[in-house]
Backbone as numpy.savetxt, mean C-alpha at the origin, in Angstrom:
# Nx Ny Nz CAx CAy CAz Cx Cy Cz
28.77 -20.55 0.52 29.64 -19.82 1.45 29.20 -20.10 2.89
30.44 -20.32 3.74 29.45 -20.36 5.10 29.87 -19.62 6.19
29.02 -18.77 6.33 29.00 -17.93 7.39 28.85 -18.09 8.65
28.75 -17.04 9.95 28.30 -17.08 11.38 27.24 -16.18 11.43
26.37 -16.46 11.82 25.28 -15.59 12.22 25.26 -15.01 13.40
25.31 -13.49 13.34 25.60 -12.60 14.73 24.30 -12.47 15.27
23.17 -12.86 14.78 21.94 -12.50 15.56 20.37 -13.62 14.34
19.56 -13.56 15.19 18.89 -14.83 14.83 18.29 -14.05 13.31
18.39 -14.90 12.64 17.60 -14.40 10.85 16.79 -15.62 10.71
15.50 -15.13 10.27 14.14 -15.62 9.85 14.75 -17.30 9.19
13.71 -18.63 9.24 14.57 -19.40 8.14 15.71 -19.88 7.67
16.68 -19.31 8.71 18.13 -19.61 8.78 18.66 -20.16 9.70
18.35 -19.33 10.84 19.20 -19.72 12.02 19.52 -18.82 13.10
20.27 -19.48 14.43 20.25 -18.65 15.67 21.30 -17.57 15.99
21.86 -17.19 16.81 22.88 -16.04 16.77 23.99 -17.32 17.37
25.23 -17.28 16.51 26.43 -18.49 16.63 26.28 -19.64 15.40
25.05 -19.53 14.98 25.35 -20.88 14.14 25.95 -20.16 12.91
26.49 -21.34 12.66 27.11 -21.97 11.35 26.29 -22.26 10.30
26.22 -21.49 8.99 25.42 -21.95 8.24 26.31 -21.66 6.72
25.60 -22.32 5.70 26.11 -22.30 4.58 24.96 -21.40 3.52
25.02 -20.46 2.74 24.29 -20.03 2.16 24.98 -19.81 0.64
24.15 -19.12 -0.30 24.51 -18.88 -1.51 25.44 -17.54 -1.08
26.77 -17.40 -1.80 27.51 -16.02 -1.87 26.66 -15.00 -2.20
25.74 -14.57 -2.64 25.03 -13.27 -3.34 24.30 -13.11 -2.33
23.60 -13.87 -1.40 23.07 -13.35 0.00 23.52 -13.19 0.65
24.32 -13.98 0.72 26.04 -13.56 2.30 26.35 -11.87 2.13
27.03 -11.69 0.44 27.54 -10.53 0.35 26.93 -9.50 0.00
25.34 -9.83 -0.26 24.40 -8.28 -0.71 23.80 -8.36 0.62
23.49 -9.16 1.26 22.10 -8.60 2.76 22.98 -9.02 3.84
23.45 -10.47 4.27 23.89 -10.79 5.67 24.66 -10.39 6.50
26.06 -9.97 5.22 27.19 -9.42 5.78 27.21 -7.73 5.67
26.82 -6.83 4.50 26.30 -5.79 4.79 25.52 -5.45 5.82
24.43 -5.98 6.25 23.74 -5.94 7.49 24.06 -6.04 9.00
25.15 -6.83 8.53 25.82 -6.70 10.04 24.98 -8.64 10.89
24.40 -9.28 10.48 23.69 -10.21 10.29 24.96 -11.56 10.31
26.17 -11.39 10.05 26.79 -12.36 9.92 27.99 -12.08 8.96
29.17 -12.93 9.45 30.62 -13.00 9.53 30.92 -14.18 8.87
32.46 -13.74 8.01 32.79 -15.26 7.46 32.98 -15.98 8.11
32.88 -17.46 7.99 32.84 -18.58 8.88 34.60 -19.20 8.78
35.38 -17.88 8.56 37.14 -18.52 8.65 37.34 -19.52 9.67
38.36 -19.86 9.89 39.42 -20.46 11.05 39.45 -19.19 12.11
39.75 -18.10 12.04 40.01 -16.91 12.54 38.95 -16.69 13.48
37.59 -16.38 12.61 36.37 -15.79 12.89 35.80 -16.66 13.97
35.86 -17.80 13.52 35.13 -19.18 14.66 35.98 -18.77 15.90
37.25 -18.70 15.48 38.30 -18.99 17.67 37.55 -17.68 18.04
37.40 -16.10 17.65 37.39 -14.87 18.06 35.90 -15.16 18.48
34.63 -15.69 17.58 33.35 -15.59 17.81 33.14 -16.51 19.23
33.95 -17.48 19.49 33.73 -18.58 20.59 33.85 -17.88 21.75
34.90 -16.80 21.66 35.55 -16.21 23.00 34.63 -15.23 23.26
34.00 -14.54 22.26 33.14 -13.39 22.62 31.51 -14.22 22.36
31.39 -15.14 22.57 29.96 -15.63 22.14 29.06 -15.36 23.45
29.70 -15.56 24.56 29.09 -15.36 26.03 28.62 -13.54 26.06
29.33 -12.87 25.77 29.23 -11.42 25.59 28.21 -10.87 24.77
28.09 -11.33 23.50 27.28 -11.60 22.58 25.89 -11.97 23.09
26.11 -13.05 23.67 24.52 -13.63 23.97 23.96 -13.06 25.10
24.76 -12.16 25.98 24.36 -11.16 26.96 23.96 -10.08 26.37
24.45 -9.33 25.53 24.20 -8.21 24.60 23.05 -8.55 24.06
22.62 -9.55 23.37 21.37 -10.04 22.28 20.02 -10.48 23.76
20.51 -10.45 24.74 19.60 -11.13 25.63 18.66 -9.45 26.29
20.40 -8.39 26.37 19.80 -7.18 26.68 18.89 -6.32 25.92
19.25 -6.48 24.51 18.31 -5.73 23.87 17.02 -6.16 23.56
17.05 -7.36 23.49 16.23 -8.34 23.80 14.92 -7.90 24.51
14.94 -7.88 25.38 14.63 -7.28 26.75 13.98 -6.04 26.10
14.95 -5.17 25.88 14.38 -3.64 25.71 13.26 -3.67 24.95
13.31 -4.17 23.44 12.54 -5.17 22.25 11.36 -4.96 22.89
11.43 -5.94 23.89 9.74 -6.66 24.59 9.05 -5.76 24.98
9.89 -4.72 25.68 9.27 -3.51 26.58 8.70 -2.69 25.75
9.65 -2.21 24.87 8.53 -1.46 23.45 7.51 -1.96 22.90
7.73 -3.23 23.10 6.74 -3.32 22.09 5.52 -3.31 22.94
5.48 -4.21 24.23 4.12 -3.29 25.42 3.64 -2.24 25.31
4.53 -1.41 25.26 4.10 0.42 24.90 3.81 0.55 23.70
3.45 -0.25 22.97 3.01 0.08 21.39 1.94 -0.60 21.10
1.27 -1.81 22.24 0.56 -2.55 22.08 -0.76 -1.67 21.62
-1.17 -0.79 22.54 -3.11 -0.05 21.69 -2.55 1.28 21.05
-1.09 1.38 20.40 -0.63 2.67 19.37 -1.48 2.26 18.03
-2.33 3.19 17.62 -3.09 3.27 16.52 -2.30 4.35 15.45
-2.29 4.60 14.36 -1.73 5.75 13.05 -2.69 5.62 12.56
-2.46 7.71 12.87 -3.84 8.09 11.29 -2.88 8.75 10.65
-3.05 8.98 9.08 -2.37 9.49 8.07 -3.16 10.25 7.78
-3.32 11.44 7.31 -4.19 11.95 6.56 -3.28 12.50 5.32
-4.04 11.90 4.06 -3.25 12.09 2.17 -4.80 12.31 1.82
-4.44 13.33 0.41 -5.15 14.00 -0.63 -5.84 12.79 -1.01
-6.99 11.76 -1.61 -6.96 11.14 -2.82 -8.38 10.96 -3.65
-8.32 10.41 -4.75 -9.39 10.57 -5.31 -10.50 9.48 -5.21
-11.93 9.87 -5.69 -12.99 9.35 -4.91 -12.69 7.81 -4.96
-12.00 7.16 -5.56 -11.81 5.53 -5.95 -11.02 5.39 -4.86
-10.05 5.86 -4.27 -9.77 5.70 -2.90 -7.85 6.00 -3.36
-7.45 6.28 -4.37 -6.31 6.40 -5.10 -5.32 7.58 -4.53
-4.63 7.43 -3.89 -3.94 8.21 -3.00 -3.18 9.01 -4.15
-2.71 10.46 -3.95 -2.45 11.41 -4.77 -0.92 11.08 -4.00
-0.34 10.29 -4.48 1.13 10.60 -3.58 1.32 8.83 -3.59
1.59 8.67 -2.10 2.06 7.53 -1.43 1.93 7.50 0.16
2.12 6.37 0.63 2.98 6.81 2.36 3.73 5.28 2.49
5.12 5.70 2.56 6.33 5.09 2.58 6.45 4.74 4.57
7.79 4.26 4.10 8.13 3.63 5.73 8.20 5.12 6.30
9.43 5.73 5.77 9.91 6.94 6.15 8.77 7.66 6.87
7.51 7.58 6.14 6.27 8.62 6.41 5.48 8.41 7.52
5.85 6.67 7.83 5.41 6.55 8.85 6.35 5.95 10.58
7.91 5.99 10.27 8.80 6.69 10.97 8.63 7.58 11.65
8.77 8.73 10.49 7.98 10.34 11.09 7.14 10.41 12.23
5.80 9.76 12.09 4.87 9.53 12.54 4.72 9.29 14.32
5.85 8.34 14.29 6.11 7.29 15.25 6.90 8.16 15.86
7.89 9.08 15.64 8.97 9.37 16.63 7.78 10.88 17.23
6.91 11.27 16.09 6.07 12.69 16.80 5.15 11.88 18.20
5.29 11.03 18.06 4.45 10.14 19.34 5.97 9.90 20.61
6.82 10.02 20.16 7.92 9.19 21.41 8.19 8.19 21.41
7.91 7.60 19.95 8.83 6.03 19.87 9.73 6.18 18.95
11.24 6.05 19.19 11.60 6.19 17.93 12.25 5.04 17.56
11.68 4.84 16.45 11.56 3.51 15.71 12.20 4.09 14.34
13.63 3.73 13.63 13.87 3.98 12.37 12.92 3.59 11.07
12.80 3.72 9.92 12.23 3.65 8.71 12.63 1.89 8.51
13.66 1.50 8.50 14.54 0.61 8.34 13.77 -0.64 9.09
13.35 -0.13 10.48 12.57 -1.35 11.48 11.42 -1.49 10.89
10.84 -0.25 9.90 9.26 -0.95 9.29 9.17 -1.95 8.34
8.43 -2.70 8.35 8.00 -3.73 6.89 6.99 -3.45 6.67
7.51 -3.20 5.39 5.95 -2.62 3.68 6.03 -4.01 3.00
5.31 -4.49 2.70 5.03 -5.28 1.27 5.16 -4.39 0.36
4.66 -3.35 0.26 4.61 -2.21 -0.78 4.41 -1.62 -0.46
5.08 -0.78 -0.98 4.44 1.54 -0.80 2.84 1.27 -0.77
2.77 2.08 0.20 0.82 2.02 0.76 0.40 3.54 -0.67
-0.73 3.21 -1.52 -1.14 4.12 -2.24 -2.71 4.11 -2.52
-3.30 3.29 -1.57 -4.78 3.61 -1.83 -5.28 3.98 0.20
-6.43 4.49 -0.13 -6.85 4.57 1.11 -7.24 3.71 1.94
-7.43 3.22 3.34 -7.87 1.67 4.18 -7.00 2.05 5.72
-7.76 0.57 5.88 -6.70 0.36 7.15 -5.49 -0.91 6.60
-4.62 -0.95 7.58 -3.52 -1.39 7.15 -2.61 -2.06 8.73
-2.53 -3.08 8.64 -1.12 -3.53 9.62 0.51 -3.93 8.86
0.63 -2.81 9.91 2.42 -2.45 9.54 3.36 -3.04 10.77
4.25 -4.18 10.54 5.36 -4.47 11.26 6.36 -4.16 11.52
6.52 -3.80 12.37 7.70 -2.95 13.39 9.35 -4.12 13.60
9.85 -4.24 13.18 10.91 -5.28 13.54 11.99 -4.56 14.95
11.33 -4.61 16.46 12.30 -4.75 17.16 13.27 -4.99 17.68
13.15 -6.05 17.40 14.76 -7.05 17.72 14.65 -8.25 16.34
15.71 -9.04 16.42 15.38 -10.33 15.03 14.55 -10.98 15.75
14.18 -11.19 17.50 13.69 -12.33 17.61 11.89 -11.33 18.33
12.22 -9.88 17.90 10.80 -9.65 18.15 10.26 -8.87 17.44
9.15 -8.72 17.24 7.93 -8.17 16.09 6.57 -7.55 16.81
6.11 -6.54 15.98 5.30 -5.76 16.68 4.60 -5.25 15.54
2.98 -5.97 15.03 1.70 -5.11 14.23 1.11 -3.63 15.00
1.07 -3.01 14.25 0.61 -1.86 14.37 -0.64 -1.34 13.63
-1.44 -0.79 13.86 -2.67 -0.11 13.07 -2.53 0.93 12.62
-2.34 1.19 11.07 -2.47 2.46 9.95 -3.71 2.63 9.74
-4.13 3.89 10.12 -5.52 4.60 8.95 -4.98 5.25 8.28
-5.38 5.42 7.33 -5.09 5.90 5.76 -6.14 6.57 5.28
-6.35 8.17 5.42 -8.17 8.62 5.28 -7.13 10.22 4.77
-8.65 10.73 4.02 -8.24 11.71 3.78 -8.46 12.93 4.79
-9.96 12.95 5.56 -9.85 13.62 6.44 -10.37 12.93 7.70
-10.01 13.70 8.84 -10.07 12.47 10.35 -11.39 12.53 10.32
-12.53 12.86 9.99 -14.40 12.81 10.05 -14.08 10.79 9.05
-13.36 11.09 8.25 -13.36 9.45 7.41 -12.71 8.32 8.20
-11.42 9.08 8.56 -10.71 7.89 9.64 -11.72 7.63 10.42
-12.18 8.13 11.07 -13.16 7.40 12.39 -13.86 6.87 11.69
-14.54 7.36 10.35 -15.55 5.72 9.99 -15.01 4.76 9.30
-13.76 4.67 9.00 -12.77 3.81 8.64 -12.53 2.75 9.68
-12.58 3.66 10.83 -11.86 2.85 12.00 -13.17 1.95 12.59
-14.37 2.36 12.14 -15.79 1.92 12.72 -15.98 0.65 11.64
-15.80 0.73 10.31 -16.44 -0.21 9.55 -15.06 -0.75 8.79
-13.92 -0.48 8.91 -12.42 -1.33 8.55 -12.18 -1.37 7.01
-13.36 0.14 6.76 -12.93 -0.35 4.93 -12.66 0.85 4.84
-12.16 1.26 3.56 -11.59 2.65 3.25 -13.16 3.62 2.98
-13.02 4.50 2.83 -14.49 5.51 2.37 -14.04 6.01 0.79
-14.82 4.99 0.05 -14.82 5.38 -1.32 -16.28 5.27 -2.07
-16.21 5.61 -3.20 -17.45 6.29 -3.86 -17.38 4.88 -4.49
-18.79 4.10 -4.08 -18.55 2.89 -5.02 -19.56 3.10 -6.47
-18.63 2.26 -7.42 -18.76 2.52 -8.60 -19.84 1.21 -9.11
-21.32 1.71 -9.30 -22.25 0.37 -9.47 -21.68 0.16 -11.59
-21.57 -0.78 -11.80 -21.67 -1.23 -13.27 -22.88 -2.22 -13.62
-23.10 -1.59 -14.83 -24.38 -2.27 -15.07 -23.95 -2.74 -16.61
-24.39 -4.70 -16.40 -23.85 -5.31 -16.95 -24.36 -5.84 -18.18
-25.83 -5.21 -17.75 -26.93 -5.99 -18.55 -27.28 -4.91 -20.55
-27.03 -5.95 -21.02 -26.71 -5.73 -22.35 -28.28 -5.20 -23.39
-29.45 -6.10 -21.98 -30.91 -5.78 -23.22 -31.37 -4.30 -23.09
-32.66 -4.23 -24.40 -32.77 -2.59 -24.33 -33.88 -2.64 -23.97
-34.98 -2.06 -23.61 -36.13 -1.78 -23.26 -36.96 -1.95 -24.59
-37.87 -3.12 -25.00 -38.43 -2.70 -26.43 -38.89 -0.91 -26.45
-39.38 -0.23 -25.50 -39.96 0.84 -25.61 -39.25 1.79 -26.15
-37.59 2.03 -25.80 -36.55 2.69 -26.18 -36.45 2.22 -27.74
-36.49 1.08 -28.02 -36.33 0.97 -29.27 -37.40 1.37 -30.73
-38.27 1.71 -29.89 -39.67 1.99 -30.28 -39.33 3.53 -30.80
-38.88 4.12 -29.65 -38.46 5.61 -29.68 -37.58 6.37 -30.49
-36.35 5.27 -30.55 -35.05 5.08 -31.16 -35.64 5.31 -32.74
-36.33 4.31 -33.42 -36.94 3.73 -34.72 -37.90 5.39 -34.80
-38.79 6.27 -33.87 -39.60 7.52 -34.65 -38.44 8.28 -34.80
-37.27 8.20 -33.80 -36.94 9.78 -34.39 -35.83 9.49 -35.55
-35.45 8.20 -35.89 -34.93 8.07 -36.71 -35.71 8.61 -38.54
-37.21 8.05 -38.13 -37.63 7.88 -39.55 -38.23 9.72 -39.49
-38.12 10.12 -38.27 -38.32 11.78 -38.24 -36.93 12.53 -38.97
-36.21 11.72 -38.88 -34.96 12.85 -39.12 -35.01 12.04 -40.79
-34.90 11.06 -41.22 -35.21 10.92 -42.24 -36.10 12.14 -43.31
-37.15 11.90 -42.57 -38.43 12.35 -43.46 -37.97 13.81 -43.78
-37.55 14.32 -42.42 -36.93 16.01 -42.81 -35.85 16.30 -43.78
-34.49 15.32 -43.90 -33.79 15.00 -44.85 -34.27 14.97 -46.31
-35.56 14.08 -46.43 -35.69 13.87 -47.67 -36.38 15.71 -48.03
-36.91 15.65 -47.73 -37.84 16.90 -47.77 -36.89 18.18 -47.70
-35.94 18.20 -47.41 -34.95 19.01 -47.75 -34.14 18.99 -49.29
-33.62 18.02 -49.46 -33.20 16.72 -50.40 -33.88 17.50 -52.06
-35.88 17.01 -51.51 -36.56 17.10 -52.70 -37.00 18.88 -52.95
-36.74 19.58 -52.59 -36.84 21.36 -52.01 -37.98 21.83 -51.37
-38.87 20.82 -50.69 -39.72 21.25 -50.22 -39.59 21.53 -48.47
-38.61 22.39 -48.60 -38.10 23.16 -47.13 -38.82 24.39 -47.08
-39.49 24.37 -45.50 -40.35 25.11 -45.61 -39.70 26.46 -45.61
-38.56 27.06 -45.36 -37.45 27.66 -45.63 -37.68 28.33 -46.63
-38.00 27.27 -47.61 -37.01 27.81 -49.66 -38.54 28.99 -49.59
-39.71 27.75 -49.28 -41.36 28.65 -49.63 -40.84 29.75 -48.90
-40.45 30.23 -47.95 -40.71 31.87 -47.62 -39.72 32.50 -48.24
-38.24 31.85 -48.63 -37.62 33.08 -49.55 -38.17 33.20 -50.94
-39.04 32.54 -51.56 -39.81 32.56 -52.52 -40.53 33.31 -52.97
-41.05 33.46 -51.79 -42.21 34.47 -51.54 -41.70 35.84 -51.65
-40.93 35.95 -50.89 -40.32 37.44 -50.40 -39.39 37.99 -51.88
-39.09 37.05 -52.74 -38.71 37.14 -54.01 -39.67 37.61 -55.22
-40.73 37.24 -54.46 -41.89 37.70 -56.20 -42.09 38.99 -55.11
């Protein structure tokens, strides 16, 4: 299918070009998105006449883009979530959560402008991308701690604060343990048998108390 691209997309192309893509991306992301127009007879004369307008519009926000993102340049996020000592977040923190975040500061930045690789669910630090404009981008710094005494040493040594778990791999036994292992075995034996044969020292006192 070949479309017009209303604004620059990653790998594709600039705002005006002409490109050809598979139909299932045109009609699930490009054209839902607002990203690009069918490439008719129609669409081309209308896009030519407004392309100057267009590239003033994309040049203005443009602009705005850059300026935010200056003002966001030393913006740090702390989160503070529940989680357990392995560092296993009792929950999540989504774009949305950190949206929130962003507008209680005076930027407001939609959920939509963040990029996750994935829902954040363990504790750390983390860089999260801000998509300003298509042609601008902005890393940001997440702490992810359960309480702010951890963020700051999170933020000092760049690793999460978890309880590390030593494993011990080594399979031999101590001959001495086995030494130990072998009396109380032939102890619990010996009492067994001796139970076994009735000579529990037990039976002798009800014996007694019987004559």
């Amino acid at each position: 299918m070949n479309i017009i691209l209303t604004e620059k997309v990653n790998n594709l192309g600039n705002l005006g070009d002409i490109v050809h893509v598979k139909p299932g991306y045109a009609r699930n992301y490009l054209l839902p998105q607002g990203k690009a127009i069918r490439a008719t007879k129609e669409n081309i004369e209308i896009f030519e006449k407004e392309r100057s307008k267009r590239e003033e519009e994309n040049n203005k926000s443009k602009s705005e883009a850059e300026k935010l993102s200056k003002e966001l340049k030393d913006i740090s996020l702390i989160i503070l979530r529940p989680a357990s000592e392995t560092g296993l977040l009792y929950g999540s923190v989504s774009t949305r959560d950190i949206s929130k975040l962003l507008k209680e500061k005076n930027h407001s930045i939609t959920h939509k402008q963040i990029v996750l690789e994935k829902t954040i669910k363990d504790l750390g630090i983390y860089e999260v991308e801000i998509k300003l404009h298509p042609e601008v981008g902005k890393n940001i710094k997440l702490n992810v701690a359960r309480t702010e005494e951890e963020a700051l040493i999170q933020e000092k040594t760049g690793k999460a604060v978890v309880e590390s778990v030593e494993e011990n791999n080594d399979d031999s036994i101590d001959p001495k343990t086995i030494d130990e292992i072998s009396l109380e075995k032939l102890d619990g034996d010996k009492a067994l048998n001796e139970t076994s044969s009735g000579n529990d020292p037990n039976d002798k006192i009800t014996k007694k108390l019987k004559k």
